[in-house]
Every structure is written in C-alpha cells, then in structure tokens.
C-alpha atoms as one frame of an Amber mdcrd trajectory, in Angstrom:
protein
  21.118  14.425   6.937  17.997  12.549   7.738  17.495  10.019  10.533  16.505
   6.879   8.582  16.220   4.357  11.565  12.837   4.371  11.415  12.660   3.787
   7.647  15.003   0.701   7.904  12.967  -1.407  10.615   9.605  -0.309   8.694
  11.204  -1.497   5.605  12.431  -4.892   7.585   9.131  -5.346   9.419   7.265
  -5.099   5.515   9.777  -7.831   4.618  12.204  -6.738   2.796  15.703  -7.327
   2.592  17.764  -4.075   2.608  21.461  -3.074   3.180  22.956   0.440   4.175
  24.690   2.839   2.184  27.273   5.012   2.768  25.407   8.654   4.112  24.761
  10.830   1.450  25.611   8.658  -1.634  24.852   5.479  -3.096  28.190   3.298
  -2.096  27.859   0.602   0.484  29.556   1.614   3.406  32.845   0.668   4.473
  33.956  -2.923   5.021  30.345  -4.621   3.383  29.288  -5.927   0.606  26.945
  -4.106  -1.165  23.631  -6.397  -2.141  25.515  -9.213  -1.085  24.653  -8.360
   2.196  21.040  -7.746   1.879  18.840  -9.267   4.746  15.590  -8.945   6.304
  16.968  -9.629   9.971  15.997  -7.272  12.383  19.141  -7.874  14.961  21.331
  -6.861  11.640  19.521  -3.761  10.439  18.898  -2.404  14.203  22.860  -2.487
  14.527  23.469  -1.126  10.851  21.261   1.833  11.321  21.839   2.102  15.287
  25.574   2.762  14.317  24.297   5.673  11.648  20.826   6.665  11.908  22.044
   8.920   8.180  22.699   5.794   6.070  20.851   5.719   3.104  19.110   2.327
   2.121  19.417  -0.222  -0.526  17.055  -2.815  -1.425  17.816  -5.958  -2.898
  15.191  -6.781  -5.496  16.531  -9.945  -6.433  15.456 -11.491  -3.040  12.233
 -10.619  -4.002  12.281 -11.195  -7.948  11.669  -7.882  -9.049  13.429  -5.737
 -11.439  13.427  -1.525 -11.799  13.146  -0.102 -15.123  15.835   3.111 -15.028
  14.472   6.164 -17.417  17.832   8.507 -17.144  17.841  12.088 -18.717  21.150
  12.238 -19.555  20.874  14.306 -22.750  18.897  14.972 -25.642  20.508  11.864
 -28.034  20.182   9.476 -24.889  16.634  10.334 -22.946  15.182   7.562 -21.269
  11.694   9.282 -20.490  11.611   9.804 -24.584  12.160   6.516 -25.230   9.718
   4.810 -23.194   7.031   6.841 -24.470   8.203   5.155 -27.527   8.417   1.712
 -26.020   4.649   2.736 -24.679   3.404   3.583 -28.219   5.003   0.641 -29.958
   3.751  -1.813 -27.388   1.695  -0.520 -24.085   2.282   2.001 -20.961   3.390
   0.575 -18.318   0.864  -0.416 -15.509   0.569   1.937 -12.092   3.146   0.625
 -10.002   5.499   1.194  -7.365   7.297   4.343  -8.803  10.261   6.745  -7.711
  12.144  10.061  -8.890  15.528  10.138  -8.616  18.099  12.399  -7.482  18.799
  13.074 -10.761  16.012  13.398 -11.977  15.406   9.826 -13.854  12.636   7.549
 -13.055  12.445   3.873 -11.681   9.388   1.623 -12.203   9.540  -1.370  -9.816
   8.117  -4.484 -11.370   7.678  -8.242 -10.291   8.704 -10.661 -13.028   7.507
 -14.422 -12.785   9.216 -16.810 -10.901  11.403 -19.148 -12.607  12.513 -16.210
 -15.077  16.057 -14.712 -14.697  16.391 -11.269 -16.032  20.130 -10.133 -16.484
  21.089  -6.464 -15.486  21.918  -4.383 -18.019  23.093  -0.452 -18.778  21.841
   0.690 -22.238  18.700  -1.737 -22.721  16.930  -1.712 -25.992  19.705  -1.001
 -28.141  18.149  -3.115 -30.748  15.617  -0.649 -30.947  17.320   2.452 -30.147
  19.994   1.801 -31.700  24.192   3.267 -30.458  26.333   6.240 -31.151  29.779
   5.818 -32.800  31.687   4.755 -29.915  29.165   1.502 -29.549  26.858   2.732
 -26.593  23.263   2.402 -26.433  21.715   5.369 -27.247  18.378   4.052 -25.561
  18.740   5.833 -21.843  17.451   2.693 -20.552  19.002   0.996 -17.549  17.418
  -2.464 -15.783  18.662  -3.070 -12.418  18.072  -6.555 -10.905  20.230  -6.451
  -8.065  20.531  -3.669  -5.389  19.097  -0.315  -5.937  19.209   2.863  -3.517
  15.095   3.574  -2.524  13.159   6.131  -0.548  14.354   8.175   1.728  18.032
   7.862   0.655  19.165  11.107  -0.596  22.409  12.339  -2.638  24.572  15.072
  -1.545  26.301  16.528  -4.105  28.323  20.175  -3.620  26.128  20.231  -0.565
  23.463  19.882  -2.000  20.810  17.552  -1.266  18.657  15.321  -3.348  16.320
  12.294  -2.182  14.764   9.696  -4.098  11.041  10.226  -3.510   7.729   7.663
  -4.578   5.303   9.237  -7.036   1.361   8.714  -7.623   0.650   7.579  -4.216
   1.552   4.096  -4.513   3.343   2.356  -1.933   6.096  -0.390  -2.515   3.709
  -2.794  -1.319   1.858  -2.552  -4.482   4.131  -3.365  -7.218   2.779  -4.381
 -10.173   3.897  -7.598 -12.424   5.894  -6.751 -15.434   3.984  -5.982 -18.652
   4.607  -9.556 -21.180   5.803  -7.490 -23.812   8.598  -6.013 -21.268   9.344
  -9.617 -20.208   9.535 -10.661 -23.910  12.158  -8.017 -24.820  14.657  -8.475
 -21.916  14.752 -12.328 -22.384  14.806 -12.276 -26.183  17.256  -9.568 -26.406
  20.341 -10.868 -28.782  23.707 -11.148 -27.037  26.560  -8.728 -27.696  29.685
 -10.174 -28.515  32.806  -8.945 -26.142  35.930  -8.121 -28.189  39.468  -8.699
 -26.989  39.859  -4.937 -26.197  36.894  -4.665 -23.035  39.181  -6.309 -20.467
  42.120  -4.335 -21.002  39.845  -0.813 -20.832  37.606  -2.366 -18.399  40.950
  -3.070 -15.723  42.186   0.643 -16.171  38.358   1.654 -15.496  38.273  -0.507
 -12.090  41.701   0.648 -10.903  40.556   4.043 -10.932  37.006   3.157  -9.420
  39.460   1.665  -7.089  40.756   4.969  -6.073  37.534   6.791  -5.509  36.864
   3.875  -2.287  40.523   3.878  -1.001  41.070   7.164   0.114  44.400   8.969
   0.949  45.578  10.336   3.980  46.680  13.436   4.974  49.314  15.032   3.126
  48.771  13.041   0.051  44.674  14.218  -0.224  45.280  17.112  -2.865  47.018
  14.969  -5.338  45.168  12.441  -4.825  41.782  13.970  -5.676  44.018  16.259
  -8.769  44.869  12.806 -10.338  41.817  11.298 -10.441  40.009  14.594 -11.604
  42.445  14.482 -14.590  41.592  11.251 -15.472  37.468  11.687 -15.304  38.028
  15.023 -17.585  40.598  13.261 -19.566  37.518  10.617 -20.315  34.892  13.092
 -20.769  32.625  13.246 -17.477  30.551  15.701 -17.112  31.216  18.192 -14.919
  28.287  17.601 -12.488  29.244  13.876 -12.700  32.942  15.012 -11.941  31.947
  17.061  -9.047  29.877  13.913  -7.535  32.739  11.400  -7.950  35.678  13.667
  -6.122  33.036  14.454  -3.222  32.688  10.808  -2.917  36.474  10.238  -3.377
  36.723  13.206  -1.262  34.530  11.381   1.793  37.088   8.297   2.069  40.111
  10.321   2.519  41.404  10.567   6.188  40.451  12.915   6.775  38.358  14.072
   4.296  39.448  18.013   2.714  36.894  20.270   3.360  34.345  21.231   0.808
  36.194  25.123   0.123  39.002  22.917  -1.037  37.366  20.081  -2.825  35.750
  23.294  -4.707  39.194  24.345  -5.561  40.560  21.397  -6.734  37.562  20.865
  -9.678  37.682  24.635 -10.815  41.261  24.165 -11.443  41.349  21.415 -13.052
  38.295  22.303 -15.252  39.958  25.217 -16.115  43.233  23.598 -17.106  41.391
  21.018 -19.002  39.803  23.951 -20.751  42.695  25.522 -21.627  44.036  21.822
 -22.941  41.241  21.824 -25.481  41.291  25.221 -26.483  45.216  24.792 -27.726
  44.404  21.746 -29.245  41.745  23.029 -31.578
C-alpha cells in the first residue's frame, strides 16, 4: 500500500482538516471518530500518519462548507452519471471544479455552497425527479455528502485488488468551484420524507450487524463469524462484489485476521448455498 505521509501534511499545510482511515478501506481506524475528528493540526496528523504511513485520508468538508455531489453506477435503473446529464439538460452542467473518480467507478464533484446555508446529507437525492422503485428507494443514483468523504490518494482493496480515488481534468482541490444556484435551489427546497413507525425497528437490526463488521472475532470463532454475517448480506440481497468488500473489511478486524485463501472460501460457499436456496425455492 502507498506511503501517504506526505499527502497528509501537504493536505494540512493547504489547510485542510483531514482524518485517517483505516488502510485500504474507507472506515476510520480503530478507537476514532470518523469526521468528528477532523483537524488541520499538524502535531495530530504527523502522529496519525507517523503511526501508518498506509492510512488512507478523509476530508471533512463541512469545516470548510463544501459539499460533493456522488454520481454512482450502480446499475442500469439507478445510474448517477445518466441522471446528471439529465439534471445538466433540464437546468445547466456543472462548472469545472475540483473533480475525482472513484474506486468504483462513480464520480464526486466538490462544490462550495454559501455561507450561512446548511445542506443536509442525503443517499438517493432527487427522488422528486427521479422518482423510486417499489421498495421506496430513490432511483436517482445521486448521493450528497456533507460531512467526511475519503479523497486522493486513498485507495480500496478489495480481493486484493487495488483501487484509488484519483482527480480528473487537471484541477486541483484548491480550485473548487461554488455550487451552481439551481443545485443550491434543489437541495434546500427538496420536500421532506415522512419516517414511518417501521424504519427504527429495520434500521436497529441494520446497525447491529454493521456492528459486527467493526468488532471482529478472535481466533477460533473467525469462520463463523464471517459465515453469519455473509448469510445475512445474501439473505438481504448484496451484491456479490459488495459482499466480497464487506467480509474483507469484517475480515481485517478479526484477531487475527483469516487469510485471504480462506476469506475466498468462506464467500464461494456461501454464494453457492444461497444459490442453491433460490433455485429450490423457485
């Protein structure tokens, strides 16, 4: 893995307020908190990244009232990229501005939005517009992130493989430009969904088992650990390169963590079974 020391004090020097994350993915390492930790001191991000030179970098952008505009790929009925161009035809493109490609392959525009205004984070923006699927979700690809998001050089490792987040069209994130008015316009007049009684109670089972992933298990308990919670994302309907990212990560907490032949293992069998579950029950 790269050596981002040199990354993190340019990045501090520039002014911005960044936090580490866990080598290789995008979860704050162990024992922090995330964003919350965000600063621009250089005595705290020389002993961050003098402890791991491989942790991957997060930047705050509310510190700095920005927000990033997420374009995900994710499939065919729920294609960011697609959707923008619609956005850009309905309204305008957006302006050349600090710009990145993702690990997988999405896009994130960086944008400053004027002080004063408060723009809430949100998964599945524009679903006015875009409209949702039968289970409720937006169908619009769209993400905005306001808080912390993982920037360039941090890269993903997923089944050993290695993917970085990398800045596009030259421009550097020193030159980010303000947020269109029209993009402003939709995020703050956006209509409020209404929570039913039913989120809570889906939304605790959801945590305990994001719970899991972070907690690790130790040895003699590792196998079952990573089998159960591979059910359960199948059982839900991950994908299986999402599945395959999760149980690495889940995989990197356990002491100590199983080595990749039988992490491999573990998801091929459990694909399989899961498989064979479906194939009975049509």
């Amino acid at each position: 893995m790269a050596n981002n020391y040199q990354a993190a004090t340019e990045l501090q020097k520039s002014g911005w307020s960044i936090y580490p994350l866990s080598p290789g993915t995008k979860i704050p390492i162990k024992g922090s908190s995330g964003w919350n930790d965000a600063t621009n001191d250089s005595n705290q991000i020389n002993e961050w990244w003098t402890e791991d030179a491989t942790r991957n970098i997060g930047l705050m952008l509310e510190d700095h009232q920005m927000v990033v505009v997420d374009l995900d790929q994710h499939s065919e009925t729920r294609n960011g990229v697609e959707n923008y161009k619609k956005l850009a035809s309905m309204y305008d493109p957006f302006p050349s501005t600090y710009t990145e490609i993702t690990p997988g392959k999405g896009i994130h525009f960086f944008f400053k939005i004027p002080d004063g205004v408060i723009i809430q984070q949100e998964t599945g923006a524009f679903a006015d517009i875009f409209g949702r699927d039968d289970k409720g979700k937006s169908l619009s690809g769209i993400d905005i992130i306001t808080k912390g998001v993982p920037i360039a050089p941090t890269m993903i490792i997923s089944r050993s493989v290695g993917r970085a987040y990398e800045p596009i069209e030259n421009v550097s994130l020193n030159n980010i430009a303000p947020a269109p008015d029209w993009l402003v316009n939709l995020l703050l007049k956006k209509p409020q969904e209404i929570k039913t009684q039913y989120r809570p109670v889906a939304k605790t089972g959801t945590a305990k088992k994001l719970d899991m992933i972070v907690q690790g298990a130790g040895e003699g308990s590792r196998n079952d650990h990573l089998t159960k919670l591979c059910g359960w994302l199948l059982w839900h309907g991950v994908d299986n390169q999402t599945l395959a990212e999760l149980i690495y990560t889940a995989n990197a907490y356990n002491e100590p963590p199983l080595k990749d032949k039988e992490v491999n293992q573990i998801i091929r069998s459990m694909i399989k079974k899961d498989l064979r579950g479906k194939a009975h029950g049509s």
